[in-house]
Tab-separated table of C-alpha atoms in Angstrom:
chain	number	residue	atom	x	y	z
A	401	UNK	CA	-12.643	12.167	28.178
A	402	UNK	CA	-8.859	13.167	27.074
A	403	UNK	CA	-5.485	12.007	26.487
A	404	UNK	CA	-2.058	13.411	26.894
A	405	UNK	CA	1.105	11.849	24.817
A	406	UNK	CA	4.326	12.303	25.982
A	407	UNK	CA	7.806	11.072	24.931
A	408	UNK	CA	10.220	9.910	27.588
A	409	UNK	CA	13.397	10.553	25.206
A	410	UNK	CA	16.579	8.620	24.752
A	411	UNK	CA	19.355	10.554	25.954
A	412	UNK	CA	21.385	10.430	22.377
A	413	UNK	CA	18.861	11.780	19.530
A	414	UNK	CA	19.083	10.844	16.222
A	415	UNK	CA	19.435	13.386	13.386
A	416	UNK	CA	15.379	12.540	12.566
A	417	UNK	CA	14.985	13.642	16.111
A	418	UNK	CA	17.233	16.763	15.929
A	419	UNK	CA	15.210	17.687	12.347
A	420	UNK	CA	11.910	16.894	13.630
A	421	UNK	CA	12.550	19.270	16.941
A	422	UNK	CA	13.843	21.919	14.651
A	423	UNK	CA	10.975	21.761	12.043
A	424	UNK	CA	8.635	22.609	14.662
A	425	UNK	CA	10.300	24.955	17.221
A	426	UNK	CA	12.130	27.212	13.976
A	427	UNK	CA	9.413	27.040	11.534
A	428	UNK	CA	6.575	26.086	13.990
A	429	UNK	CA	5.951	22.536	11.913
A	430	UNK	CA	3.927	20.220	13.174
A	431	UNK	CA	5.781	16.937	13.706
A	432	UNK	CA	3.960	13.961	12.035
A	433	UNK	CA	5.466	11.509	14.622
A	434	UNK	CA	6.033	11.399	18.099
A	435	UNK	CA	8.588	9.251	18.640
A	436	UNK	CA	12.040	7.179	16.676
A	437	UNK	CA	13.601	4.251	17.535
A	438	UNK	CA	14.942	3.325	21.281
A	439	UNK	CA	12.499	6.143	22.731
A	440	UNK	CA	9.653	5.145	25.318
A	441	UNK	CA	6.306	6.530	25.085
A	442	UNK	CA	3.784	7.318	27.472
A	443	UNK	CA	-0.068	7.885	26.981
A	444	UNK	CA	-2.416	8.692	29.617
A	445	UNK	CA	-5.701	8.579	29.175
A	446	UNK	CA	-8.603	9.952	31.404
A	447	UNK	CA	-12.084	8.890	31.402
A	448	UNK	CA	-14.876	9.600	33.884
A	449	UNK	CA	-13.968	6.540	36.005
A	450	UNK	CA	-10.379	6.114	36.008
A	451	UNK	CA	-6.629	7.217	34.241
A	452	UNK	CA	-5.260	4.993	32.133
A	453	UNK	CA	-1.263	4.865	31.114
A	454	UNK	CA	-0.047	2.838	28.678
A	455	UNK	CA	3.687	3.072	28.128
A	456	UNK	CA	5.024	1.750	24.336
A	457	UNK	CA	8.650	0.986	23.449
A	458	UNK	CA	9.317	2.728	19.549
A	459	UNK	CA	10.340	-0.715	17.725
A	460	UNK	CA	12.914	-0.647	15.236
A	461	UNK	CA	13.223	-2.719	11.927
A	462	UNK	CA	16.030	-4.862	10.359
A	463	UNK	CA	17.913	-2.349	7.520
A	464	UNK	CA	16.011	-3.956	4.658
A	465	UNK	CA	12.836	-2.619	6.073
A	466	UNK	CA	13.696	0.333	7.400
A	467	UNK	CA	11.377	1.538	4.355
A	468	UNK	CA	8.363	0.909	6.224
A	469	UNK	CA	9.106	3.914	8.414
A	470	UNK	CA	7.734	1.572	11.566
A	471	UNK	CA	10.512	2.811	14.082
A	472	UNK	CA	8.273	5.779	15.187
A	473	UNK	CA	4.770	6.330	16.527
A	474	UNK	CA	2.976	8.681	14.080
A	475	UNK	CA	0.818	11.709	15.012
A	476	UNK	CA	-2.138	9.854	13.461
A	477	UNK	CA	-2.185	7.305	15.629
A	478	UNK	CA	-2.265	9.492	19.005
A	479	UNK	CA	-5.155	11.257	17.418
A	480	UNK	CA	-7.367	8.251	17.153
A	481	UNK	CA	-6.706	7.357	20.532
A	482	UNK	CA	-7.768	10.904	21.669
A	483	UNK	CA	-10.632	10.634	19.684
A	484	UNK	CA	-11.665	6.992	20.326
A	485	UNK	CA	-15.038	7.712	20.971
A	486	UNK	CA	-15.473	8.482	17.303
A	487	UNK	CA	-15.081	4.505	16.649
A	488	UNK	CA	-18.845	4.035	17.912
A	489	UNK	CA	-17.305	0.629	19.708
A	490	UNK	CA	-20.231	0.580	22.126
A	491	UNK	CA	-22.561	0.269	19.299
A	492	UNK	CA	-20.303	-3.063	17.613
A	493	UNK	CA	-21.036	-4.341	21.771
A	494	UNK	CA	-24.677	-3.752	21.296
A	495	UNK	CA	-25.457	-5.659	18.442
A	496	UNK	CA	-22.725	-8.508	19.243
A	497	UNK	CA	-24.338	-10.232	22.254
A	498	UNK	CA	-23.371	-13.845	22.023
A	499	UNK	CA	-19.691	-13.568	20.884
A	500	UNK	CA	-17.002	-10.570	21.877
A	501	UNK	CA	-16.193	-8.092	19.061
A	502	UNK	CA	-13.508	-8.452	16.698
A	503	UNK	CA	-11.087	-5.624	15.599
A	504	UNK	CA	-8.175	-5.623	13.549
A	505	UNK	CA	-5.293	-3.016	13.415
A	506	UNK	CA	-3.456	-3.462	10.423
A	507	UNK	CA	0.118	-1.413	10.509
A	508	UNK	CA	-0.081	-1.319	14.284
A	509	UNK	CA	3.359	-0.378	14.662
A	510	UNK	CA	4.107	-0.036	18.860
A	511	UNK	CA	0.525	-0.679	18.729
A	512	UNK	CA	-1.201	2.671	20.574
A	513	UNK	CA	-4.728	2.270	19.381
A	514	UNK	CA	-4.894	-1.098	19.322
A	515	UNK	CA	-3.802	-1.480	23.252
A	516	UNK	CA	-5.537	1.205	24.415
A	517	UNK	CA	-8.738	0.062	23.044
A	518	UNK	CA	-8.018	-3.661	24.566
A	519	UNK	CA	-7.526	-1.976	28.083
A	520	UNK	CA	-10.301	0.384	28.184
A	521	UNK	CA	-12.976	-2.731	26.402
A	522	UNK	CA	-12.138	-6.141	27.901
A	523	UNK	CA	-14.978	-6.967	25.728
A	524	UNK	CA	-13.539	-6.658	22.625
A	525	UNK	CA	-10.851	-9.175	20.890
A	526	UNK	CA	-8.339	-7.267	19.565
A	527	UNK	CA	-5.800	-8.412	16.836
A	528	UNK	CA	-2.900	-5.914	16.372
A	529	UNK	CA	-0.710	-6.699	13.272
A	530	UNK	CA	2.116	-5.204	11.160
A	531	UNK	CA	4.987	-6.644	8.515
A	532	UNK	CA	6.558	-9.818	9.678
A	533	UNK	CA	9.453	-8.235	10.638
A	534	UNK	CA	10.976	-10.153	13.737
A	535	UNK	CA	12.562	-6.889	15.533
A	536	UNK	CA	9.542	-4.996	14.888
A	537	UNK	CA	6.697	-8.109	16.229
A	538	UNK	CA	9.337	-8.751	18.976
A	539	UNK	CA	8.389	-4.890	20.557
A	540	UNK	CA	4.774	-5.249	19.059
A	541	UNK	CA	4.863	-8.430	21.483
A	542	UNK	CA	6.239	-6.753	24.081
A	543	UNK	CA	4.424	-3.911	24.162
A	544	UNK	CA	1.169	-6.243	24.801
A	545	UNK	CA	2.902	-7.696	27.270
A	546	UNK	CA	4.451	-4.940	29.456
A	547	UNK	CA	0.572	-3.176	29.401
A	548	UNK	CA	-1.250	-6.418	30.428
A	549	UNK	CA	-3.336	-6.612	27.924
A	550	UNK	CA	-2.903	-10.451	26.578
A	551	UNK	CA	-5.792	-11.912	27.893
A	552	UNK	CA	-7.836	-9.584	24.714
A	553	UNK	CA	-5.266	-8.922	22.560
A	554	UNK	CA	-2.525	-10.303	20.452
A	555	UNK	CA	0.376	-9.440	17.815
A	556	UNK	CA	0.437	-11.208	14.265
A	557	UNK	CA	3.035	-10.720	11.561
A	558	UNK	CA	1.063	-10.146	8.448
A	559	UNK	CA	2.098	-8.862	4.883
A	560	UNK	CA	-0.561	-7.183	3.385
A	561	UNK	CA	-1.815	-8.717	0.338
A	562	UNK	CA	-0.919	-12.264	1.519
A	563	UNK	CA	-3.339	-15.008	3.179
A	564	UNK	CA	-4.887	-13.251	6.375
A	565	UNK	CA	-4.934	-17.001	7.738
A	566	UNK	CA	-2.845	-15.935	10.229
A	567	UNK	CA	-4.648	-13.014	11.870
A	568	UNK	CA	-7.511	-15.493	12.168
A	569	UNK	CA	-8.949	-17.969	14.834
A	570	UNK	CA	-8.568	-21.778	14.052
A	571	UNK	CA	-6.194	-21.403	10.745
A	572	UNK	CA	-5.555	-25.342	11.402
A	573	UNK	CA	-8.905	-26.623	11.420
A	574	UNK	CA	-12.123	-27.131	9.411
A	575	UNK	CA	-13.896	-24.702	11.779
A	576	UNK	CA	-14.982	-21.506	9.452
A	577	UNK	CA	-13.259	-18.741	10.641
A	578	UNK	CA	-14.435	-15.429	12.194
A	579	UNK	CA	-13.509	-12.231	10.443
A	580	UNK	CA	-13.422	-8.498	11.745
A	581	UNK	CA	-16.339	-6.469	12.858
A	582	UNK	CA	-13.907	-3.515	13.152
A	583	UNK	CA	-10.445	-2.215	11.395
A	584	UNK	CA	-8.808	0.342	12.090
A	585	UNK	CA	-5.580	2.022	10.705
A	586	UNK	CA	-3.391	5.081	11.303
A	587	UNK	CA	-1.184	6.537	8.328
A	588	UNK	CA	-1.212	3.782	6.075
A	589	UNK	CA	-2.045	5.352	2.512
A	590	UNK	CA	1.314	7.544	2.141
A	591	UNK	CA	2.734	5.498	-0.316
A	592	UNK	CA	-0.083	5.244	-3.558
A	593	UNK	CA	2.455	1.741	-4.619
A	594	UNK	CA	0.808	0.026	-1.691
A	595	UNK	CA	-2.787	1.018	-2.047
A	596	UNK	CA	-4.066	-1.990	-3.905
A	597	UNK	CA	-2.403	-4.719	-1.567
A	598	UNK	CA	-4.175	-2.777	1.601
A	599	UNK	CA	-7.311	-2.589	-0.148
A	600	UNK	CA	-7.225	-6.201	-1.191
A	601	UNK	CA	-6.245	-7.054	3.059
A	602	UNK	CA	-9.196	-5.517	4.094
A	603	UNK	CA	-11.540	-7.042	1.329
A	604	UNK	CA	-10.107	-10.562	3.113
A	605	UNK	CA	-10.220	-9.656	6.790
A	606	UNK	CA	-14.072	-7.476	7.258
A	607	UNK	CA	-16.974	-8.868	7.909
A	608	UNK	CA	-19.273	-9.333	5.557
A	609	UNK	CA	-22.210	-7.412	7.400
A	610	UNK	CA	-24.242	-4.367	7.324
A	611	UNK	CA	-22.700	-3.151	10.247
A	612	UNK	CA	-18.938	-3.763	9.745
A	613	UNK	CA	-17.066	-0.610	9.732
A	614	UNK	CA	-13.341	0.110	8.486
A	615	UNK	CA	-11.716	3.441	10.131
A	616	UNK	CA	-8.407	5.186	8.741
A	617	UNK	CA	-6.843	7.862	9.570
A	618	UNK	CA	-4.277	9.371	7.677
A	619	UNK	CA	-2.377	12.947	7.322
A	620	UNK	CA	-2.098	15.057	4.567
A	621	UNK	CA	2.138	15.669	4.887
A	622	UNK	CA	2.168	13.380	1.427
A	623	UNK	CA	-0.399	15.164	-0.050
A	624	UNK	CA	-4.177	14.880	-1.395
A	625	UNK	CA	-3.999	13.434	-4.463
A	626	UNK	CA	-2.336	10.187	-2.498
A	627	UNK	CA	-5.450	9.871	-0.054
A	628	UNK	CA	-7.657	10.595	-3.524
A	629	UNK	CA	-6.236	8.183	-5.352
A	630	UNK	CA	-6.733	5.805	-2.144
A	631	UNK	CA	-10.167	7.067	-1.898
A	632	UNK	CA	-11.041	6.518	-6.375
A	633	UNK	CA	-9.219	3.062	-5.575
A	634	UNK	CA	-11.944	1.842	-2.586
A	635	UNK	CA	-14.474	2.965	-4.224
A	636	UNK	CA	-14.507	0.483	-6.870
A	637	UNK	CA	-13.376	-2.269	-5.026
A	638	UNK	CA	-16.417	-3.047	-2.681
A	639	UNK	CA	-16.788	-0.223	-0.225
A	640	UNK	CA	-18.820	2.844	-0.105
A	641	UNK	CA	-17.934	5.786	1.639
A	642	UNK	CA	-19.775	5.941	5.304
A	643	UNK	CA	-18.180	9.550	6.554
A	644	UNK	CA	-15.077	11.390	5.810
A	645	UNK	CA	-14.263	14.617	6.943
A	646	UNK	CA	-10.826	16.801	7.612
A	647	UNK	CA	-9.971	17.695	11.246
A	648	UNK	CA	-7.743	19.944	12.611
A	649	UNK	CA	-5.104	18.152	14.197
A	650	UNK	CA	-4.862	20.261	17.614
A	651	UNK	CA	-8.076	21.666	17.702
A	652	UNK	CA	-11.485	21.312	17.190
A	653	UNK	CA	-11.795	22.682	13.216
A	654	UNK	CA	-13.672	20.142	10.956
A	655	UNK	CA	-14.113	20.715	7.500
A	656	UNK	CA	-15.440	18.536	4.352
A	657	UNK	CA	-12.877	16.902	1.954
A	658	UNK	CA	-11.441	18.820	-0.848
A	659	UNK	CA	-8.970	17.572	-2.749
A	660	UNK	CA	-8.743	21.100	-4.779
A	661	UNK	CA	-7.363	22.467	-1.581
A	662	UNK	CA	-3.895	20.858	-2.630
A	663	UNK	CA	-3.359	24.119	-5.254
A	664	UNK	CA	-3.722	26.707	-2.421
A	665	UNK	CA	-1.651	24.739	0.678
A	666	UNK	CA	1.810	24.678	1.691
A	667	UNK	CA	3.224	21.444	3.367
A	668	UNK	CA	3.320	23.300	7.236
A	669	UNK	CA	-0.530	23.658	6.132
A	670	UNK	CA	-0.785	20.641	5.146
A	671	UNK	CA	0.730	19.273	8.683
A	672	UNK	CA	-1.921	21.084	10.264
A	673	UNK	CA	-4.907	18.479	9.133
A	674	UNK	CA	-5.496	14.890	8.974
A	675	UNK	CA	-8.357	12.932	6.705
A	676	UNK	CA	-10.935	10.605	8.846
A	677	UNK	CA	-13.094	8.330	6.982
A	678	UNK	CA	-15.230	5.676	7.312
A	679	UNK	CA	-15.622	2.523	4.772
A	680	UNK	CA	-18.364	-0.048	4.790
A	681	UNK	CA	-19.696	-2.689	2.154
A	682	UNK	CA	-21.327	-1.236	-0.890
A	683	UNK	CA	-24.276	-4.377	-0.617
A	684	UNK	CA	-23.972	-7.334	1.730
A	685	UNK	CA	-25.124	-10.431	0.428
């Protein structure tokens, strides 16, 4: 199967727009995001059976969050997508016979992944979530809607860190709830201050099972001691290590972790590669 990505633009670009364009046609840069604010995107994904387009509107943020860098759909995220068979979903399906699987995107931003993967498995409940920020949820929302993919997937405002209540079934009642079989996130660990509030959201949200898998993605363009830090951080917090492994971002190079890499790259390099890796629970018990 494959994927194509492309931008229907705004007709005014911003100066991130006119930087980005530059950065890659002057210096041949590759961009880290796709899209900014007011832009539509459109994915189109082919599979033996059918084509699939999903079309995302680029949210934007109230001024005081503008921090988040949410107003843009990041390279990372089109790359799981095209890669989606690497998330082993069939194999959460197997083993989950009496209830649907349950996957999480945390920082879902327009919400690529987490859509596509509600329109291509019906069978899977899919819970798509990012700061409760009401212009940013509002497109998160919409995006859902405008795809038709509500009847297995919804939007939740959720601060990492705080009470995951929310991204769960039956908050209100005395019923236990249900957590995650599967999370997935795309360029979340750029910012090292943030590390221990996203580790602590997904120590609340997996399941507590042998087979319960957490996926990030995440490029290098802030460098490897961030993602090592990340990765020194998880370690002691729970999780082992599954699989990790660097991949080209437009090709098919794959190559094993090394931080030590950071003394001999340059940051157009560096834009060249992403991090995958795989978490799951040290012991269940």
């Amino acid at each position: 199967m494959s994927a194509e990505g492309v931008m229907t633009p705004d007709t005014s670009l911003d100066p991130e727009d006119i930087l980005n364009s530059s950065l890659e046609t002057l210096y041949d840069y590759r961009p880290i995001t796709l899209s900014s604010t007011g832009s539509v995107f459109t994915y189109v994904f082919n599979s033996k059976d059918s084509v699939l387009t999903v079309t995302l509107l680029t949210p934007d943020t109230h001024a005081s969050n503008w921090s988040l860098h949410a107003s843009s759909i990041w390279a990372s995220s089109q790359y799981l997508v095209d890669h989606l068979n690497d998330l082993h979903l069939e194999s959460h399906i197997a083993v989950s016979s009496q209830e649907k699987v349950r996957l999480l995107e945390l920082g879902a931003g327009a919400g690529l992944p987490g859509i596509v993967i509600a329109k291509c498995h019906p069978d899977i409940s899919v819970t798509v979530s990012d700061y409760p920020d009401e212009q940013l949820m509002q497109t998160l929302s919409k995006n859902i809607e405008i795809n038709r993919a509500s009847s297995n997937c919804c939007a939740k405002a959720y601060a990492w860190g705080t009470d995951p209540g929310v991204l769960l079934p039956f908050p209100d009642t005395n019923q236990t709830p249900r957590l995650f079989d599967v999370i997935i996130a795309a360029d979340t660990l750029w910012n090292s201050d943030l590390h221990v509030i996203f580790i602590d959201s997904l120590k609340k949200t997996l399941r507590r099972a042998s087979g319960s898998r957490v996926h990030l993605i995440a490029g290098l363009h802030t460098g490897r001691y961030t993602l090592q830090s990340f990765l020194d951080a998880v370690s002691q917090a729970g999780f082992e290590i599954d699989f990790i492994e660097e991949r080209e971002c437009s090709g098919a190079r794959k190559r094993e972790w090394d931080v030590s890499r950071a003394e001999q790259e340059d940051e157009k390099e560096r834009r060249n590669w992403l991090l995958w890796f795989v978490l799951k629970w040290s012991s269940v018990g």
